[in-house]
């Protein structure tokens, strides 16, 4: 593993690291914030998954999460959103290919050789992080924005016991019924729609729910509301009587101005779950 950079940040260290990924068959980059408490032993960790067109860097520099994580004494992991490189398949559209991995394992060509983001986030990267840094394996939570909110919710519900809490900012909530989902699932997973359901947060909430608390924030002026379909997930939460909150935030859009405004709330929400005995 290569250290790309390490900077002092709110008493801790904000690092960026690159490693050869066996899962994605290319080099992958991730960001990791460690609070000063990590110098004395493993600390709880919050995973943050980013959205379409993003890299590991977007949330790392725009979300303002490190200040609140340092205060709470928790680590933050910022993975990339897809495999990358000259030999990695891509598309001219912003919502397919590099920067748009959708946190699935592709089964169709030309994507299948590299686009295995589910396994990367669920298995390979956690093993690398816990083996090399002072991060607790048994105190983990997950969050994300847009495509990353979709990833956070689906990972949390399909990996019971892994994460103590899950949150999302403007998640792609019902991708099997949206152009942000149907296009990508058809390309990555093929035409059999029965294989798509395991990557739809609304359907997963209806069928299995989450074994912990959920927090979702959605801006009322989000320019992508019709693609996100938040009403479907809100209905599923209520129908299941899930332990959670769905908050429609008046006037906010889809940007990191929205995310950074409510990041403190999300860090506090996860901190409570992460430090519960």
Coordinates of C-alpha atoms in Angstrom, one line a residue:
X1 CA 0.0 0.0 0.0
X2 CA 1.3 3.4 -1.0
X3 CA 0.8 6.6 1.1
X4 CA -0.3 9.3 -1.2
X5 CA -0.5 12.0 1.4
X6 CA -1.0 12.5 5.2
X7 CA -2.0 15.8 6.7
X8 CA -2.6 16.9 10.3
X9 CA -6.3 17.6 10.7
X10 CA -8.3 18.5 13.8
X11 CA -5.6 16.8 16.0
X12 CA -5.7 13.6 13.9
X13 CA -4.5 12.6 10.5
X14 CA -6.2 12.8 7.1
X15 CA -4.5 10.3 4.9
X16 CA -4.9 9.2 1.3
X17 CA -3.7 5.7 0.3
X18 CA -3.4 3.7 -2.9
X19 CA -3.3 -0.1 -3.2
X20 CA -3.4 -2.8 -5.8
X21 CA -7.0 -4.2 -5.6
X22 CA -7.4 -7.9 -6.4
X23 CA -11.2 -7.5 -6.4
X24 CA -11.2 -4.7 -9.0
X25 CA -8.0 -5.7 -10.8
X26 CA -6.6 -2.2 -10.8
X27 CA -5.1 0.3 -8.4
X28 CA -7.7 1.8 -6.0
X29 CA -7.4 5.0 -3.8
X30 CA -9.2 5.8 -0.6
X31 CA -9.1 8.5 2.1
X32 CA -9.0 7.7 5.8
X33 CA -9.3 10.2 8.7
X34 CA -8.0 8.9 12.0
X35 CA -8.7 11.0 15.2
X36 CA -5.9 11.5 17.8
X37 CA -7.4 8.7 19.9
X38 CA -6.2 6.2 17.3
X39 CA -2.7 6.6 18.6
X40 CA -3.8 4.6 21.7
X41 CA -5.9 1.9 20.2
X42 CA -8.6 1.0 17.7
X43 CA -11.4 3.5 17.2
X44 CA -15.0 3.2 15.8
X45 CA -15.3 3.9 12.1
X46 CA -17.9 5.5 9.8
X47 CA -17.8 4.6 6.2
X48 CA -18.9 7.3 3.7
X49 CA -19.8 6.3 0.2
X50 CA -19.9 9.1 -2.4
X51 CA -22.1 9.6 -5.4
X52 CA -22.0 9.8 -9.2
X53 CA -18.9 11.5 -10.7
X54 CA -17.2 11.6 -7.3
X55 CA -13.9 10.2 -6.2
X56 CA -12.6 9.6 -2.6
X57 CA -11.8 13.3 -2.5
X58 CA -15.2 14.9 -2.8
X59 CA -16.6 14.3 0.7
X60 CA -13.1 14.3 2.2
X61 CA -12.7 18.0 1.3
X62 CA -16.3 19.3 1.1
X63 CA -18.4 17.6 3.8
X64 CA -16.7 19.0 6.9
X65 CA -16.9 15.6 8.5
X66 CA -13.5 15.5 10.1
X67 CA -14.2 18.3 12.6
X68 CA -17.2 16.4 14.1
X69 CA -15.4 13.0 13.8
X70 CA -12.5 14.3 15.7
X71 CA -14.8 15.6 18.4
X72 CA -16.5 12.2 18.6
X73 CA -13.2 10.2 18.4
X74 CA -14.2 8.2 15.3
X75 CA -12.5 7.3 12.1
X76 CA -13.8 8.1 8.6
X77 CA -13.2 6.0 5.5
X78 CA -13.8 7.7 2.0
X79 CA -13.6 5.0 -0.7
X80 CA -13.6 5.7 -4.4
X81 CA -16.8 5.2 -6.4
X82 CA -15.5 2.9 -9.1
X83 CA -12.4 1.2 -10.5
X84 CA -10.2 3.5 -12.6
X85 CA -7.4 3.4 -15.1
X86 CA -6.6 3.2 -18.8
X87 CA -7.5 -0.5 -19.0
X88 CA -10.8 -0.1 -17.1
X89 CA -14.0 0.1 -19.2
X90 CA -15.7 3.5 -19.4
X91 CA -18.6 5.3 -21.0
X92 CA -19.1 8.8 -22.4
X93 CA -22.1 9.3 -20.1
X94 CA -21.4 10.6 -16.6
X95 CA -23.7 8.1 -15.0
X96 CA -22.1 4.9 -16.3
X97 CA -18.6 3.6 -16.1
X98 CA -15.8 5.3 -14.2
X99 CA -17.2 7.3 -11.3
X100 CA -20.4 5.4 -11.5
X101 CA -19.8 1.9 -10.0
X102 CA -23.2 1.8 -8.2
X103 CA -21.7 -0.5 -5.6
X104 CA -22.6 -3.7 -7.4
X105 CA -20.6 -6.6 -8.8
X106 CA -21.0 -6.4 -12.6
X107 CA -21.7 -9.7 -14.4
X108 CA -21.9 -8.3 -18.0
X109 CA -19.1 -7.3 -20.4
X110 CA -17.2 -5.0 -20.7
X111 CA -17.8 -4.2 -17.0
X112 CA -17.4 -7.6 -15.3
X113 CA -13.5 -7.6 -15.3
X114 CA -13.2 -4.6 -13.0
X115 CA -16.6 -3.4 -11.7
X116 CA -16.9 -5.4 -8.5
X117 CA -17.6 -2.5 -6.1
X118 CA -19.8 -4.6 -3.8
X119 CA -17.1 -7.0 -2.9
X120 CA -14.6 -4.2 -2.7
X121 CA -16.6 -2.2 -0.1
X122 CA -18.0 -5.2 1.7
X123 CA -14.9 -7.4 1.9
X124 CA -11.5 -6.2 0.5
X125 CA -11.2 -2.6 1.7
X126 CA -12.5 -3.3 5.2
X127 CA -9.9 -6.1 5.5
X128 CA -7.1 -3.7 4.3
X129 CA -8.2 -0.9 6.6
X130 CA -8.5 -3.0 9.8
X131 CA -5.3 -4.8 9.1
X132 CA -3.2 -1.6 8.6
X133 CA -4.9 1.1 10.8
X134 CA -6.2 1.4 14.4
X135 CA -9.9 0.9 13.4
X136 CA -12.3 -1.3 15.3
X137 CA -13.8 -4.3 13.4
X138 CA -16.8 -4.5 15.7
X139 CA -17.9 -0.8 15.9
X140 CA -18.7 0.3 12.3
X141 CA -21.4 2.5 10.8
X142 CA -22.1 3.6 7.2
X143 CA -23.4 6.6 5.4
X144 CA -23.4 8.0 1.9
X145 CA -24.8 10.6 -0.6
X146 CA -26.9 10.0 -3.7
X147 CA -25.5 6.9 -5.4
X148 CA -23.5 6.4 -2.2
X149 CA -26.6 6.6 -0.1
X150 CA -28.0 3.8 -2.2
X151 CA -24.8 1.8 -1.5
X152 CA -24.8 2.5 2.2
X153 CA -28.5 1.4 2.6
X154 CA -28.1 -1.7 0.6
X155 CA -24.9 -2.8 2.2
X156 CA -26.3 -2.2 5.7
X157 CA -29.5 -4.2 5.0
X158 CA -27.7 -7.1 3.3
X159 CA -24.9 -7.4 5.8
X160 CA -26.8 -7.8 9.1
X161 CA -24.7 -7.3 12.1
X162 CA -21.9 -5.5 10.2
X163 CA -23.0 -1.9 10.8
X164 CA -24.5 -0.5 14.0
X165 CA -26.3 2.4 12.2
X166 CA -26.9 3.6 8.6
X167 CA -27.6 7.1 7.3
X168 CA -28.0 8.7 3.8
X169 CA -28.1 12.1 2.2
X170 CA -30.5 12.2 -0.8
X171 CA -30.1 8.5 -1.6
X172 CA -31.1 6.9 -4.9
X173 CA -33.9 5.2 -3.0
X174 CA -35.7 3.1 -5.6
X175 CA -33.3 2.5 -8.5
X176 CA -35.3 -0.4 -10.1
X177 CA -38.0 2.2 -10.8
X178 CA -35.7 5.1 -11.9
X179 CA -33.4 6.0 -14.8
X180 CA -30.7 6.3 -12.1
X181 CA -30.7 2.5 -11.6
X182 CA -32.4 0.8 -14.5
X183 CA -29.8 2.0 -17.0
X184 CA -26.9 1.0 -14.8
X185 CA -28.4 -2.3 -13.6
X186 CA -29.2 -3.4 -17.1
X187 CA -25.6 -2.6 -18.2
X188 CA -23.8 -4.1 -15.2
X189 CA -26.2 -6.9 -14.2
X190 CA -28.0 -7.8 -17.4
X191 CA -31.7 -7.8 -18.4
X192 CA -33.0 -10.1 -15.7
X193 CA -34.7 -7.7 -13.4
X194 CA -35.0 -10.2 -10.6
X195 CA -31.2 -9.8 -10.0
X196 CA -31.7 -6.0 -9.5
X197 CA -33.9 -6.2 -6.4
X198 CA -31.0 -6.9 -4.0
X199 CA -29.6 -3.5 -4.9
X200 CA -32.8 -1.5 -4.3
X201 CA -33.1 0.1 -0.8
X202 CA -36.9 0.5 -1.0
X203 CA -37.4 -3.2 -1.8
X204 CA -34.9 -4.3 0.8
X205 CA -36.6 -2.2 3.4
X206 CA -39.9 -3.8 2.5
X207 CA -38.5 -7.3 2.7
X208 CA -35.9 -7.3 5.5
X209 CA -35.3 -3.8 7.0
X210 CA -32.3 -2.9 9.0
X211 CA -31.3 -4.2 12.5
X212 CA -30.4 -0.8 13.8
X213 CA -31.3 2.9 13.6
X214 CA -31.7 4.7 10.2
X215 CA -31.4 8.4 9.4
X216 CA -32.2 9.9 6.0
X217 CA -32.1 13.6 5.0
X218 CA -33.5 14.8 1.7
X219 CA -33.6 18.3 0.4
X220 CA -37.0 19.5 -0.8
X221 CA -35.5 21.5 -3.7
X222 CA -33.3 18.7 -4.9
X223 CA -33.0 18.9 -8.7
X224 CA -33.0 15.1 -9.0
X225 CA -36.1 14.3 -6.8
X226 CA -37.8 12.4 -9.6
X227 CA -34.7 10.2 -10.1
X228 CA -34.2 9.6 -6.4
X229 CA -37.8 8.6 -5.5
X230 CA -37.5 9.4 -1.8
X231 CA -41.3 8.9 -1.3
X232 CA -41.0 5.2 -2.1
X233 CA -38.4 4.7 0.7
X234 CA -40.2 6.9 3.2
X235 CA -43.4 4.8 2.6
X236 CA -41.4 1.5 3.1
X237 CA -39.9 2.8 6.3
X238 CA -43.3 3.6 7.7
X239 CA -44.9 0.4 6.4
X240 CA -42.2 -1.7 8.1
X241 CA -42.2 0.5 11.2
X242 CA -38.4 0.7 10.9
X243 CA -36.5 2.4 13.8
X244 CA -35.5 5.5 11.9
X245 CA -36.1 9.1 10.8
X246 CA -36.8 10.4 7.3
X247 CA -36.4 14.2 7.2
X248 CA -37.4 16.4 4.3
X249 CA -35.2 19.5 4.6
X250 CA -37.0 22.6 3.2
X251 CA -35.1 24.5 0.4
X252 CA -32.0 22.3 0.2
X253 CA -30.7 20.9 -3.1
X254 CA -28.5 17.9 -4.0
X255 CA -25.1 19.6 -3.4
X256 CA -22.4 19.3 -0.7
X257 CA -23.8 22.6 0.7
X258 CA -26.7 20.4 1.8
X259 CA -24.5 17.5 2.9
X260 CA -22.2 19.7 5.0
X261 CA -25.2 21.4 6.6
X262 CA -26.4 18.2 8.2
X263 CA -23.1 16.3 8.5
X264 CA -22.9 17.2 12.2
X265 CA -26.3 15.6 12.8
X266 CA -25.2 12.4 11.0
X267 CA -21.9 12.1 12.9
X268 CA -23.8 12.6 16.2
X269 CA -26.4 9.9 15.2
X270 CA -23.7 7.4 14.3
X271 CA -21.6 8.2 17.4
X272 CA -24.4 7.3 19.7
X273 CA -24.7 3.9 18.0
X274 CA -21.0 3.3 17.8
X275 CA -20.3 3.8 21.4
X276 CA -23.3 1.8 22.8
X277 CA -22.3 -1.2 24.8

